Amino acid sequence: MKRAKKLLSLLIAAILLVSLSSCGGSKGGGENEAALGKYNALTYSFGDMTLDATGDWLELKSKGKATISVDGDEFACKWKLNGTDFTLEERGDIFKGTLENGVIELNLEGIVYTFAKPGFEPATSPESEEAPVVTAAQDLADSEYADEIAYWNGDWYGWWWITSAAGDWAHLSEKYYDMYCTINLDADGMGQMMFWDDDAGLMKLEVKLDTNNSAPHGILVSTKGYLWDFDYKPGEWVIDVEDNGLDYENLWTFEGTYIDPTPDEAGSQFDYFICMRPWGQNWDDIEDAGERPPGYDWYVGELSSGNTMPEGLGYGVLSP
C-alpha cells in the first residue's frame, strides 16, 4: 500500500508542477473571507483506491492567493470561489471542486483530494442500500450455485508473464511476476475478480458464473473490467479450470493484451499470460520450476506459517 501511495503522490506532484507552477486566475472576493485559512488534507482517491493524505495541505490567502503542499512540495497558485464552486486556475487549466462547510473537494486530473479546516469534517453519506458483493453465508449456502460459488470464492495465487512488449513498455518484455487474485461471488453467481502483484493493483473485473456447460465448477465470464486505464470488452475473459491447456488440477490460465491508451510512443502495448491456483494449493505436481510462481519458495514458507495472502495494492493508472 505504501508503494501505491508513493506512486499517486508522485503523479499528483507532477500534475501540479506542470499546471500550477505559474498559477494565475481570478481572485477570491471579499465575500469569501470566511473561506480563508489552512485546510488539512484528509484523503485522496483515484478510481477505487482511497489513501490517507495526512501531511498535505491547502492554504487560501487573501487577494485570491493560495499555496498547496503535496508530499512536501509547495506550489503557489490562486483560487476562486463562486457559491460553493471552487477552482484553482492557470491560463486555461482549471481544477474544479467544491468548498462547503469548511471542506474542500478538489479534482486534480481525476485524483480527488479532500481537505478540511480544523474542526470540520466531510459530510458522511448514508449507507448504501445496495446488496454487498458477497451476501451472508446462509444466502450463499442456500444458493442453487452453492458448490460452484464455494469453489471459486476466495484467494488465488500464481504468476503472470509479459510474453512480449513494445514502445513505452518494451522494458517489461519477458518479465515474470507473482500474481494474487481475490474472487467474490454473491448468491446469484455475480461478483468481482481483483488482481495485483507485489508492486501495484492490476486488473479488476465484474464477472458472472455460467453453469450452462460441462465444466464441473462452471466458468466465470467477464461483463466488464480493466487493467489500469485499458478497458476490457464484455466476455473478453473466460475462466475455466478444465480448459487450461495444462494437465494440472485447480489451475486456470488466461492470455491477454494491454494497449496503452495514452502512449508516449505509438504502438505501446504488451501481451501477457496468467496462471493461477487457489491459495494453499501445492504446486509440487509441476516439476518444472519455471512453470511455478517466481516466489514459490516464499509461498511455501507462508503456508507453513499459516499466513493468509497479502493485501491488495489498489487499482489505478500507473506509469510505465
PDB file of C-alpha atoms in Angstrom:
ATOM      1  CA  MET A   1       0.000   0.000   0.000  1.00  0.00           C
ATOM      2  CA  LYS A   2       2.890   2.375   0.694  1.00  0.00           C
ATOM      3  CA  ARG A   3       4.188   1.802  -2.849  1.00  0.00           C
ATOM      4  CA  ALA A   4       0.781   2.668  -4.325  1.00  0.00           C
ATOM      5  CA  LYS A   5       0.548   5.821  -2.201  1.00  0.00           C
ATOM      6  CA  LYS A   6       4.008   6.952  -3.286  1.00  0.00           C
ATOM      7  CA  LEU A   7       3.127   6.459  -6.956  1.00  0.00           C
ATOM      8  CA  LEU A   8      -0.018   8.563  -6.601  1.00  0.00           C
ATOM      9  CA  SER A   9       1.873  11.229  -4.658  1.00  0.00           C
ATOM     10  CA  LEU A  10       4.424  11.485  -7.458  1.00  0.00           C
ATOM     11  CA  LEU A  11       1.642  11.679 -10.050  1.00  0.00           C
ATOM     12  CA  ILE A  12      -0.103  14.490  -8.162  1.00  0.00           C
ATOM     13  CA  ALA A  13       3.158  16.392  -7.762  1.00  0.00           C
ATOM     14  CA  ALA A  14       3.835  16.052 -11.493  1.00  0.00           C
ATOM     15  CA  ILE A  15       0.373  17.400 -12.343  1.00  0.00           C
ATOM     16  CA  LEU A  16       0.876  20.391 -10.077  1.00  0.00           C
ATOM     17  CA  LEU A  17       4.396  21.051 -11.308  1.00  0.00           C
ATOM     18  CA  VAL A  18       3.159  21.309 -14.896  1.00  0.00           C
ATOM     19  CA  SER A  19      -0.112  23.118 -14.306  1.00  0.00           C
ATOM     20  CA  LEU A  20       0.229  25.228 -11.176  1.00  0.00           C
ATOM     21  CA  SER A  21       3.838  26.367 -11.056  1.00  0.00           C
ATOM     22  CA  SER A  22       2.874  29.697 -12.639  1.00  0.00           C
ATOM     23  CA  CYS A  23      -0.707  29.892 -11.440  1.00  0.00           C
ATOM     24  CA  GLY A  24      -2.808  32.893 -12.293  1.00  0.00           C
ATOM     25  CA  GLY A  25      -6.530  33.374 -12.072  1.00  0.00           C
ATOM     26  CA  SER A  26      -9.438  35.192 -10.522  1.00  0.00           C
ATOM     27  CA  LYS A  27      -9.077  36.494  -7.029  1.00  0.00           C
ATOM     28  CA  GLY A  28     -11.149  35.375  -4.095  1.00  0.00           C
ATOM     29  CA  GLY A  29     -13.606  38.192  -3.413  1.00  0.00           C
ATOM     30  CA  GLY A  30     -14.282  39.955  -0.146  1.00  0.00           C
ATOM     31  CA  GLU A  31     -17.395  37.880   0.359  1.00  0.00           C
ATOM     32  CA  ASN A  32     -15.129  34.826   0.523  1.00  0.00           C
ATOM     33  CA  GLU A  33     -13.088  35.987   3.510  1.00  0.00           C
ATOM     34  CA  ALA A  34     -14.686  33.285   5.647  1.00  0.00           C
ATOM     35  CA  ALA A  35     -13.015  30.725   3.395  1.00  0.00           C
ATOM     36  CA  LEU A  36      -9.506  31.968   4.185  1.00  0.00           C
ATOM     37  CA  GLY A  37      -7.251  29.710   6.192  1.00  0.00           C
ATOM     38  CA  LYS A  38      -5.416  26.417   6.145  1.00  0.00           C
ATOM     39  CA  TYR A  39      -7.144  23.191   5.117  1.00  0.00           C
ATOM     40  CA  ASN A  40      -5.505  19.918   6.044  1.00  0.00           C
ATOM     41  CA  ALA A  41      -5.681  17.067   3.535  1.00  0.00           C
ATOM     42  CA  LEU A  42      -7.608  14.015   4.707  1.00  0.00           C
ATOM     43  CA  THR A  43      -7.641  11.619   1.754  1.00  0.00           C
ATOM     44  CA  TYR A  44      -7.095  11.409  -1.969  1.00  0.00           C
ATOM     45  CA  SER A  45      -8.870   8.963  -4.240  1.00  0.00           C
ATOM     46  CA  PHE A  46      -8.273   7.551  -7.693  1.00  0.00           C
ATOM     47  CA  GLY A  47     -10.718   5.026  -9.139  1.00  0.00           C
ATOM     48  CA  ASP A  48     -11.440   2.513  -6.374  1.00  0.00           C
ATOM     49  CA  MET A  49      -8.372   3.461  -4.342  1.00  0.00           C
ATOM     50  CA  THR A  50      -8.576   5.880  -1.397  1.00  0.00           C
ATOM     51  CA  LEU A  51      -5.407   6.722   0.528  1.00  0.00           C
ATOM     52  CA  ASP A  52      -4.502   8.743   3.596  1.00  0.00           C
ATOM     53  CA  ALA A  53      -3.266  12.234   2.647  1.00  0.00           C
ATOM     54  CA  THR A  54      -2.179  13.335   6.129  1.00  0.00           C
ATOM     55  CA  GLY A  55       0.646  15.883   5.896  1.00  0.00           C
ATOM     56  CA  ASP A  56      -0.563  17.589   2.717  1.00  0.00           C
ATOM     57  CA  TRP A  57      -2.458  20.882   2.959  1.00  0.00           C
ATOM     58  CA  LEU A  58      -4.010  23.788   1.089  1.00  0.00           C
ATOM     59  CA  GLU A  59      -3.946  27.364   2.398  1.00  0.00           C
ATOM     60  CA  LEU A  60      -6.301  30.008   0.993  1.00  0.00           C
ATOM     61  CA  LYS A  61      -4.954  33.531   1.412  1.00  0.00           C
ATOM     62  CA  SER A  62      -6.342  36.991   0.748  1.00  0.00           C
ATOM     63  CA  LYS A  63      -6.425  38.528  -2.743  1.00  0.00           C
ATOM     64  CA  GLY A  64      -7.009  35.108  -4.267  1.00  0.00           C
ATOM     65  CA  LYS A  65      -3.579  33.727  -3.428  1.00  0.00           C
ATOM     66  CA  ALA A  66      -3.073  30.159  -2.245  1.00  0.00           C
ATOM     67  CA  THR A  67      -0.416  27.568  -1.502  1.00  0.00           C
ATOM     68  CA  ILE A  68      -0.873  23.825  -1.862  1.00  0.00           C
ATOM     69  CA  SER A  69       1.578  21.313  -0.395  1.00  0.00           C
ATOM     70  CA  VAL A  70       1.754  17.753  -1.751  1.00  0.00           C
ATOM     71  CA  ASP A  71       4.246  15.215  -0.439  1.00  0.00           C
ATOM     72  CA  GLY A  72       6.449  18.015   0.914  1.00  0.00           C
ATOM     73  CA  ASP A  73       6.450  20.093  -2.298  1.00  0.00           C
ATOM     74  CA  GLU A  74       4.725  23.501  -2.159  1.00  0.00           C
ATOM     75  CA  PHE A  75       3.072  25.211  -5.136  1.00  0.00           C
ATOM     76  CA  ALA A  76       1.902  28.839  -5.292  1.00  0.00           C
ATOM     77  CA  CYS A  77      -1.399  29.403  -7.093  1.00  0.00           C
ATOM     78  CA  LYS A  78      -4.619  31.404  -6.996  1.00  0.00           C
ATOM     79  CA  TRP A  79      -8.162  30.453  -6.158  1.00  0.00           C
ATOM     80  CA  LYS A  80     -11.729  31.459  -6.858  1.00  0.00           C
ATOM     81  CA  LEU A  81     -14.990  30.694  -5.088  1.00  0.00           C
ATOM     82  CA  ASN A  82     -18.443  31.172  -6.598  1.00  0.00           C
ATOM     83  CA  GLY A  83     -21.065  29.975  -4.163  1.00  0.00           C
ATOM     84  CA  THR A  84     -19.770  26.508  -3.341  1.00  0.00           C
ATOM     85  CA  ASP A  85     -17.930  26.096  -6.669  1.00  0.00           C
ATOM     86  CA  PHE A  86     -14.192  26.199  -6.017  1.00  0.00           C
ATOM     87  CA  THR A  87     -11.403  26.414  -8.622  1.00  0.00           C
ATOM     88  CA  LEU A  88      -7.641  26.580  -8.894  1.00  0.00           C
ATOM     89  CA  GLU A  89      -6.935  28.136 -12.280  1.00  0.00           C
ATOM     90  CA  GLU A  90      -3.943  28.661 -14.573  1.00  0.00           C
ATOM     91  CA  ARG A  91      -4.215  30.029 -18.121  1.00  0.00           C
ATOM     92  CA  GLY A  92      -6.930  27.666 -19.243  1.00  0.00           C
ATOM     93  CA  ASP A  93      -6.010  24.797 -16.908  1.00  0.00           C
ATOM     94  CA  ILE A  94      -8.803  24.727 -14.350  1.00  0.00           C
ATOM     95  CA  PHE A  95      -9.008  22.344 -11.414  1.00  0.00           C
ATOM     96  CA  LYS A  96     -12.581  22.255 -10.173  1.00  0.00           C
ATOM     97  CA  GLY A  97     -14.107  21.291  -6.882  1.00  0.00           C
ATOM     98  CA  THR A  98     -16.364  22.452  -4.095  1.00  0.00           C
ATOM     99  CA  LEU A  99     -15.907  24.327  -0.829  1.00  0.00           C
ATOM    100  CA  GLU A 100     -18.695  23.911   1.668  1.00  0.00           C
ATOM    101  CA  ASN A 101     -18.888  23.843   5.461  1.00  0.00           C
ATOM    102  CA  GLY A 102     -15.123  24.023   5.859  1.00  0.00           C
ATOM    103  CA  VAL A 103     -14.420  21.146   3.465  1.00  0.00           C
ATOM    104  CA  ILE A 104     -12.811  21.321   0.009  1.00  0.00           C
ATOM    105  CA  GLU A 105     -13.215  18.542  -2.551  1.00  0.00           C
ATOM    106  CA  LEU A 106     -10.745  19.196  -5.389  1.00  0.00           C
ATOM    107  CA  ASN A 107     -10.321  17.192  -8.592  1.00  0.00           C
ATOM    108  CA  LEU A 108      -6.699  17.156  -9.798  1.00  0.00           C
ATOM    109  CA  GLU A 109      -6.832  15.438 -13.209  1.00  0.00           C
ATOM    110  CA  GLY A 110      -9.018  12.618 -11.886  1.00  0.00           C
ATOM    111  CA  ILE A 111      -7.410  12.423  -8.439  1.00  0.00           C
ATOM    112  CA  VAL A 112      -9.929  13.716  -5.895  1.00  0.00           C
ATOM    113  CA  TYR A 113      -8.457  15.413  -2.837  1.00  0.00           C
ATOM    114  CA  THR A 114     -10.431  16.096   0.344  1.00  0.00           C
ATOM    115  CA  PHE A 115      -9.233  18.971   2.557  1.00  0.00           C
ATOM    116  CA  ALA A 116     -10.852  20.238   5.754  1.00  0.00           C
ATOM    117  CA  LYS A 117     -10.303  23.117   8.144  1.00  0.00           C
ATOM    118  CA  PRO A 118      -9.532  22.073  11.725  1.00  0.00           C
ATOM    119  CA  GLY A 119     -12.798  21.237  13.452  1.00  0.00           C
ATOM    120  CA  PHE A 120     -14.655  20.427  10.233  1.00  0.00           C
ATOM    121  CA  GLU A 121     -15.337  17.007   8.708  1.00  0.00           C
ATOM    122  CA  PRO A 122     -16.745  15.841   5.355  1.00  0.00           C
ATOM    123  CA  ALA A 123     -20.438  15.042   5.380  1.00  0.00           C
ATOM    124  CA  THR A 124     -20.983  11.316   5.653  1.00  0.00           C
ATOM    125  CA  SER A 125     -23.106   9.674   3.001  1.00  0.00           C
ATOM    126  CA  PRO A 126     -25.963   7.452   4.118  1.00  0.00           C
ATOM    127  CA  GLU A 127     -25.117   3.794   3.950  1.00  0.00           C
ATOM    128  CA  SER A 128     -25.813   2.267   0.588  1.00  0.00           C
ATOM    129  CA  GLU A 129     -28.930   0.147   0.394  1.00  0.00           C
ATOM    130  CA  GLU A 130     -27.415  -1.968  -2.356  1.00  0.00           C
ATOM    131  CA  ALA A 131     -26.633  -5.571  -1.522  1.00  0.00           C
ATOM    132  CA  PRO A 132     -22.961  -6.247  -0.787  1.00  0.00           C
ATOM    133  CA  VAL A 133     -20.905  -8.085  -3.371  1.00  0.00           C
ATOM    134  CA  VAL A 134     -20.829 -11.151  -1.137  1.00  0.00           C
ATOM    135  CA  THR A 135     -24.082 -11.964   0.630  1.00  0.00           C
ATOM    136  CA  ALA A 136     -24.461 -13.594   4.030  1.00  0.00           C
ATOM    137  CA  ALA A 137     -23.046 -17.088   4.422  1.00  0.00           C
ATOM    138  CA  GLN A 138     -26.522 -18.576   4.743  1.00  0.00           C
ATOM    139  CA  ASP A 139     -27.618 -16.964   1.475  1.00  0.00           C
ATOM    140  CA  LEU A 140     -24.598 -18.472  -0.255  1.00  0.00           C
ATOM    141  CA  ALA A 141     -25.282 -21.879   1.267  1.00  0.00           C
ATOM    142  CA  ASP A 142     -28.882 -21.743   0.021  1.00  0.00           C
ATOM    143  CA  SER A 143     -27.888 -20.671  -3.484  1.00  0.00           C
ATOM    144  CA  GLU A 144     -28.528 -23.099  -6.319  1.00  0.00           C
ATOM    145  CA  TYR A 145     -24.891 -22.460  -7.229  1.00  0.00           C
ATOM    146  CA  ALA A 146     -23.564 -23.074  -3.698  1.00  0.00           C
ATOM    147  CA  ASP A 147     -20.967 -25.688  -4.692  1.00  0.00           C
ATOM    148  CA  GLU A 148     -19.656 -23.690  -7.631  1.00  0.00           C
ATOM    149  CA  ILE A 149     -19.513 -20.456  -5.621  1.00  0.00           C
ATOM    150  CA  ALA A 150     -17.670 -22.198  -2.782  1.00  0.00           C
ATOM    151  CA  TYR A 151     -15.101 -23.418  -5.298  1.00  0.00           C
ATOM    152  CA  TRP A 152     -14.407 -20.013  -6.862  1.00  0.00           C
ATOM    153  CA  ASN A 153     -14.714 -17.665  -3.894  1.00  0.00           C
ATOM    154  CA  GLY A 154     -11.528 -16.827  -2.041  1.00  0.00           C
ATOM    155  CA  ASP A 155      -7.866 -16.136  -2.726  1.00  0.00           C
ATOM    156  CA  TRP A 156      -5.834 -17.336  -5.706  1.00  0.00           C
ATOM    157  CA  TYR A 157      -2.081 -17.203  -6.261  1.00  0.00           C
ATOM    158  CA  GLY A 158       0.104 -17.698  -9.308  1.00  0.00           C
ATOM    159  CA  TRP A 159       2.106 -15.715 -11.812  1.00  0.00           C
ATOM    160  CA  TRP A 160       1.885 -13.516 -14.846  1.00  0.00           C
ATOM    161  CA  TRP A 161       4.423 -13.363 -17.643  1.00  0.00           C
ATOM    162  CA  ILE A 162       4.878 -10.452 -20.048  1.00  0.00           C
ATOM    163  CA  THR A 163       5.376 -12.514 -23.198  1.00  0.00           C
ATOM    164  CA  SER A 164       6.138  -9.537 -25.463  1.00  0.00           C
ATOM    165  CA  ALA A 165       6.168  -5.762 -25.109  1.00  0.00           C
ATOM    166  CA  ALA A 166       6.700  -2.717 -27.318  1.00  0.00           C
ATOM    167  CA  GLY A 167       7.092   1.047 -27.123  1.00  0.00           C
ATOM    168  CA  ASP A 168       6.855   2.555 -23.650  1.00  0.00           C
ATOM    169  CA  TRP A 169       6.544  -0.950 -22.184  1.00  0.00           C
ATOM    170  CA  ALA A 170       9.409  -2.645 -24.053  1.00  0.00           C
ATOM    171  CA  HIS A 171      11.450  -2.894 -20.850  1.00  0.00           C
ATOM    172  CA  LEU A 172       8.888  -5.368 -19.449  1.00  0.00           C
ATOM    173  CA  SER A 173       9.348  -7.963 -22.195  1.00  0.00           C
ATOM    174  CA  GLU A 174       9.880 -11.475 -20.780  1.00  0.00           C
ATOM    175  CA  LYS A 175       9.383 -10.255 -17.201  1.00  0.00           C
ATOM    176  CA  TYR A 176       7.809 -12.730 -14.796  1.00  0.00           C
ATOM    177  CA  TYR A 177       5.958 -11.796 -11.589  1.00  0.00           C
ATOM    178  CA  ASP A 178       3.983 -13.319  -8.732  1.00  0.00           C
ATOM    179  CA  MET A 179       0.275 -12.535  -9.017  1.00  0.00           C
ATOM    180  CA  TYR A 180      -2.563 -12.509  -6.489  1.00  0.00           C
ATOM    181  CA  CYS A 181      -6.316 -12.605  -7.068  1.00  0.00           C
ATOM    182  CA  THR A 182      -9.424 -12.455  -4.891  1.00  0.00           C
ATOM    183  CA  ILE A 183     -12.790 -13.679  -6.181  1.00  0.00           C
ATOM    184  CA  ASN A 184     -16.088 -12.663  -4.557  1.00  0.00           C
ATOM    185  CA  LEU A 185     -19.334 -14.062  -5.971  1.00  0.00           C
ATOM    186  CA  ASP A 186     -22.779 -13.479  -4.487  1.00  0.00           C
ATOM    187  CA  ALA A 187     -25.617 -15.991  -4.214  1.00  0.00           C
ATOM    188  CA  ASP A 188     -26.648 -15.245  -7.813  1.00  0.00           C
ATOM    189  CA  GLY A 189     -23.174 -16.006  -9.123  1.00  0.00           C
ATOM    190  CA  MET A 190     -22.359 -12.345  -9.815  1.00  0.00           C
ATOM    191  CA  GLY A 191     -19.279 -10.678  -8.394  1.00  0.00           C
ATOM    192  CA  GLN A 192     -15.749  -9.405  -8.844  1.00  0.00           C
ATOM    193  CA  MET A 193     -12.218 -10.585  -9.516  1.00  0.00           C
ATOM    194  CA  MET A 194      -9.370  -8.320  -8.377  1.00  0.00           C
ATOM    195  CA  PHE A 195      -5.704  -8.851  -9.262  1.00  0.00           C
ATOM    196  CA  TRP A 196      -2.425  -7.392  -8.032  1.00  0.00           C
ATOM    197  CA  ASP A 197       1.274  -8.196  -7.898  1.00  0.00           C
ATOM    198  CA  ASP A 198       3.969  -7.142  -5.431  1.00  0.00           C
ATOM    199  CA  ASP A 199       4.098  -3.605  -6.834  1.00  0.00           C
ATOM    200  CA  ALA A 200       0.664  -2.495  -7.968  1.00  0.00           C
ATOM    201  CA  GLY A 201      -3.023  -3.136  -8.436  1.00  0.00           C
ATOM    202  CA  LEU A 202      -3.692  -4.704 -11.833  1.00  0.00           C
ATOM    203  CA  MET A 203      -6.970  -5.989 -13.261  1.00  0.00           C
ATOM    204  CA  LYS A 204     -10.419  -5.566 -11.806  1.00  0.00           C
ATOM    205  CA  LEU A 205     -13.299  -7.492 -13.384  1.00  0.00           C
ATOM    206  CA  GLU A 206     -17.015  -7.858 -12.891  1.00  0.00           C
ATOM    207  CA  VAL A 207     -17.892 -11.468 -13.641  1.00  0.00           C
ATOM    208  CA  LYS A 208     -20.820 -13.857 -13.743  1.00  0.00           C
ATOM    209  CA  LEU A 209     -20.902 -17.593 -13.122  1.00  0.00           C
ATOM    210  CA  ASP A 210     -22.021 -19.658 -16.125  1.00  0.00           C
ATOM    211  CA  THR A 211     -23.130 -23.208 -15.317  1.00  0.00           C
ATOM    212  CA  ASN A 212     -24.652 -23.985 -18.718  1.00  0.00           C
ATOM    213  CA  ASN A 213     -21.678 -26.096 -19.711  1.00  0.00           C
ATOM    214  CA  SER A 214     -19.914 -29.331 -18.824  1.00  0.00           C
ATOM    215  CA  ALA A 215     -17.332 -27.704 -16.527  1.00  0.00           C
ATOM    216  CA  PRO A 216     -17.763 -29.248 -13.037  1.00  0.00           C
ATOM    217  CA  HIS A 217     -17.357 -25.853 -11.334  1.00  0.00           C
ATOM    218  CA  GLY A 218     -18.910 -23.748 -14.066  1.00  0.00           C
ATOM    219  CA  ILE A 219     -16.940 -20.978 -15.748  1.00  0.00           C
ATOM    220  CA  LEU A 220     -16.514 -17.286 -14.989  1.00  0.00           C
ATOM    221  CA  VAL A 221     -17.237 -14.788 -17.767  1.00  0.00           C
ATOM    222  CA  SER A 222     -16.384 -11.094 -17.511  1.00  0.00           C
ATOM    223  CA  THR A 223     -19.092  -8.478 -18.057  1.00  0.00           C
ATOM    224  CA  LYS A 224     -16.691  -5.540 -17.820  1.00  0.00           C
ATOM    225  CA  GLY A 225     -13.333  -4.672 -16.317  1.00  0.00           C
ATOM    226  CA  TYR A 226      -9.988  -3.007 -16.800  1.00  0.00           C
ATOM    227  CA  LEU A 227      -6.228  -3.273 -16.462  1.00  0.00           C
ATOM    228  CA  TRP A 228      -5.136   0.164 -15.228  1.00  0.00           C
ATOM    229  CA  ASP A 229      -6.554   2.561 -17.849  1.00  0.00           C
ATOM    230  CA  PHE A 230      -7.349  -0.072 -20.508  1.00  0.00           C
ATOM    231  CA  ASP A 231     -10.934  -1.373 -20.586  1.00  0.00           C
ATOM    232  CA  TYR A 232     -11.907  -4.950 -21.424  1.00  0.00           C
ATOM    233  CA  LYS A 233     -14.856  -5.829 -23.632  1.00  0.00           C
ATOM    234  CA  PRO A 234     -17.706  -7.942 -22.166  1.00  0.00           C
ATOM    235  CA  GLY A 235     -16.892 -11.626 -22.458  1.00  0.00           C
ATOM    236  CA  GLU A 236     -13.201 -10.997 -23.108  1.00  0.00           C
ATOM    237  CA  TRP A 237     -12.277 -13.002 -20.018  1.00  0.00           C
ATOM    238  CA  VAL A 238     -13.449 -16.631 -19.767  1.00  0.00           C
ATOM    239  CA  ILE A 239     -12.052 -18.566 -16.785  1.00  0.00           C
ATOM    240  CA  ASP A 240     -12.313 -22.363 -16.948  1.00  0.00           C
ATOM    241  CA  VAL A 241     -10.168 -24.704 -14.842  1.00  0.00           C
ATOM    242  CA  GLU A 242     -10.968 -27.583 -17.206  1.00  0.00           C
ATOM    243  CA  ASP A 243      -9.730 -25.789 -20.317  1.00  0.00           C
ATOM    244  CA  ASN A 244      -6.314 -24.505 -19.320  1.00  0.00           C
ATOM    245  CA  GLY A 245      -4.071 -26.285 -21.813  1.00  0.00           C
ATOM    246  CA  LEU A 246      -2.184 -27.869 -18.911  1.00  0.00           C
ATOM    247  CA  ASP A 247      -2.807 -31.221 -17.231  1.00  0.00           C
ATOM    248  CA  TYR A 248      -2.986 -29.953 -13.649  1.00  0.00           C
ATOM    249  CA  GLU A 249      -5.959 -29.707 -11.302  1.00  0.00           C
ATOM    250  CA  ASN A 250      -7.325 -26.476  -9.834  1.00  0.00           C
ATOM    251  CA  LEU A 251      -5.431 -24.332 -12.316  1.00  0.00           C
ATOM    252  CA  TRP A 252      -6.636 -21.783 -14.849  1.00  0.00           C
ATOM    253  CA  THR A 253      -4.846 -19.638 -17.403  1.00  0.00           C
ATOM    254  CA  PHE A 254      -5.588 -16.522 -19.419  1.00  0.00           C
ATOM    255  CA  GLU A 255      -3.844 -14.707 -22.269  1.00  0.00           C
ATOM    256  CA  GLY A 256      -4.446 -11.018 -22.873  1.00  0.00           C
ATOM    257  CA  THR A 257      -3.109  -7.769 -24.284  1.00  0.00           C
ATOM    258  CA  TYR A 258      -2.732  -4.323 -22.736  1.00  0.00           C
ATOM    259  CA  ILE A 259      -2.845  -1.449 -25.259  1.00  0.00           C
ATOM    260  CA  ASP A 260      -1.721   1.865 -23.774  1.00  0.00           C
ATOM    261  CA  PRO A 261      -4.493   4.459 -24.350  1.00  0.00           C
ATOM    262  CA  THR A 262      -2.124   7.429 -23.829  1.00  0.00           C
ATOM    263  CA  PRO A 263       1.322   6.342 -25.022  1.00  0.00           C
ATOM    264  CA  ASP A 264       4.401   8.494 -25.448  1.00  0.00           C
ATOM    265  CA  GLU A 265       5.454   6.178 -28.267  1.00  0.00           C
ATOM    266  CA  ALA A 266       2.993   4.826 -30.840  1.00  0.00           C
ATOM    267  CA  GLY A 267       2.302   1.095 -30.604  1.00  0.00           C
ATOM    268  CA  SER A 268       2.991   0.887 -26.873  1.00  0.00           C
ATOM    269  CA  GLN A 269       1.477  -2.346 -25.580  1.00  0.00           C
ATOM    270  CA  PHE A 270       2.287  -5.731 -24.088  1.00  0.00           C
ATOM    271  CA  ASP A 271       0.961  -9.294 -24.228  1.00  0.00           C
ATOM    272  CA  TYR A 272       0.713 -11.354 -21.063  1.00  0.00           C
ATOM    273  CA  PHE A 273      -0.049 -14.860 -19.831  1.00  0.00           C
ATOM    274  CA  ILE A 274      -1.593 -15.607 -16.415  1.00  0.00           C
ATOM    275  CA  CYS A 275      -1.554 -18.883 -14.477  1.00  0.00           C
ATOM    276  CA  MET A 276      -3.440 -19.174 -11.142  1.00  0.00           C
ATOM    277  CA  ARG A 277      -4.296 -21.752  -8.464  1.00  0.00           C
ATOM    278  CA  PRO A 278      -6.124 -21.443  -5.110  1.00  0.00           C
ATOM    279  CA  TRP A 279      -4.071 -20.001  -2.246  1.00  0.00           C
ATOM    280  CA  GLY A 280      -2.981 -23.058  -0.269  1.00  0.00           C
ATOM    281  CA  GLN A 281      -2.606 -25.296  -3.333  1.00  0.00           C
ATOM    282  CA  ASN A 282       0.697 -27.161  -3.521  1.00  0.00           C
ATOM    283  CA  TRP A 283       2.485 -26.720  -6.870  1.00  0.00           C
ATOM    284  CA  ASP A 284       4.900 -29.624  -6.444  1.00  0.00           C
ATOM    285  CA  ASP A 285       2.998 -31.577  -9.104  1.00  0.00           C
ATOM    286  CA  ILE A 286       4.557 -29.151 -11.596  1.00  0.00           C
ATOM    287  CA  GLU A 287       8.109 -30.459 -11.837  1.00  0.00           C
ATOM    288  CA  ASP A 288       9.463 -27.628 -13.973  1.00  0.00           C
ATOM    289  CA  ALA A 289      10.287 -24.811 -11.531  1.00  0.00           C
ATOM    290  CA  GLY A 290       9.954 -22.362 -14.427  1.00  0.00           C
ATOM    291  CA  GLU A 291       6.218 -23.083 -14.517  1.00  0.00           C
ATOM    292  CA  ARG A 292       5.769 -22.259 -10.833  1.00  0.00           C
ATOM    293  CA  PRO A 293       5.447 -18.702  -9.460  1.00  0.00           C
ATOM    294  CA  PRO A 294       8.824 -16.956  -9.106  1.00  0.00           C
ATOM    295  CA  GLY A 295       8.193 -16.533  -5.378  1.00  0.00           C
ATOM    296  CA  TYR A 296       7.157 -20.136  -4.819  1.00  0.00           C
ATOM    297  CA  ASP A 297       9.716 -20.766  -2.051  1.00  0.00           C
ATOM    298  CA  TRP A 298       8.360 -17.717  -0.208  1.00  0.00           C
ATOM    299  CA  TYR A 299       4.819 -19.008  -0.772  1.00  0.00           C
ATOM    300  CA  VAL A 300       5.634 -22.404   0.747  1.00  0.00           C
ATOM    301  CA  GLY A 301       7.044 -20.625   3.794  1.00  0.00           C
ATOM    302  CA  GLU A 302       3.886 -18.525   4.117  1.00  0.00           C
ATOM    303  CA  LEU A 303       1.718 -21.641   4.029  1.00  0.00           C
ATOM    304  CA  SER A 304       3.917 -23.366   6.607  1.00  0.00           C
ATOM    305  CA  SER A 305       3.444 -20.356   8.890  1.00  0.00           C
ATOM    306  CA  GLY A 306      -0.318 -20.356   8.348  1.00  0.00           C
ATOM    307  CA  ASN A 307      -0.270 -16.894   6.779  1.00  0.00           C
ATOM    308  CA  THR A 308      -3.022 -15.549   4.575  1.00  0.00           C
ATOM    309  CA  MET A 309      -2.483 -13.947   1.182  1.00  0.00           C
ATOM    310  CA  PRO A 310      -1.001 -10.406   1.151  1.00  0.00           C
ATOM    311  CA  GLU A 311      -3.376  -7.445   0.968  1.00  0.00           C
ATOM    312  CA  GLY A 312      -4.217  -5.970  -2.430  1.00  0.00           C
ATOM    313  CA  LEU A 313      -2.480  -2.767  -3.503  1.00  0.00           C
ATOM    314  CA  GLY A 314      -5.380  -0.897  -5.072  1.00  0.00           C
ATOM    315  CA  TYR A 315      -6.413  -0.279  -8.647  1.00  0.00           C
ATOM    316  CA  GLY A 316      -5.369   2.806 -10.541  1.00  0.00           C
ATOM    317  CA  VAL A 317      -3.460   4.148 -13.509  1.00  0.00           C
ATOM    318  CA  LEU A 318       0.273   3.592 -13.119  1.00  0.00           C
ATOM    319  CA  SER A 319       3.063   4.954 -15.285  1.00  0.00           C
ATOM    320  CA  PRO A 320       5.331   2.650 -17.307  1.00  0.00           C
TER     321      PRO A 320
END
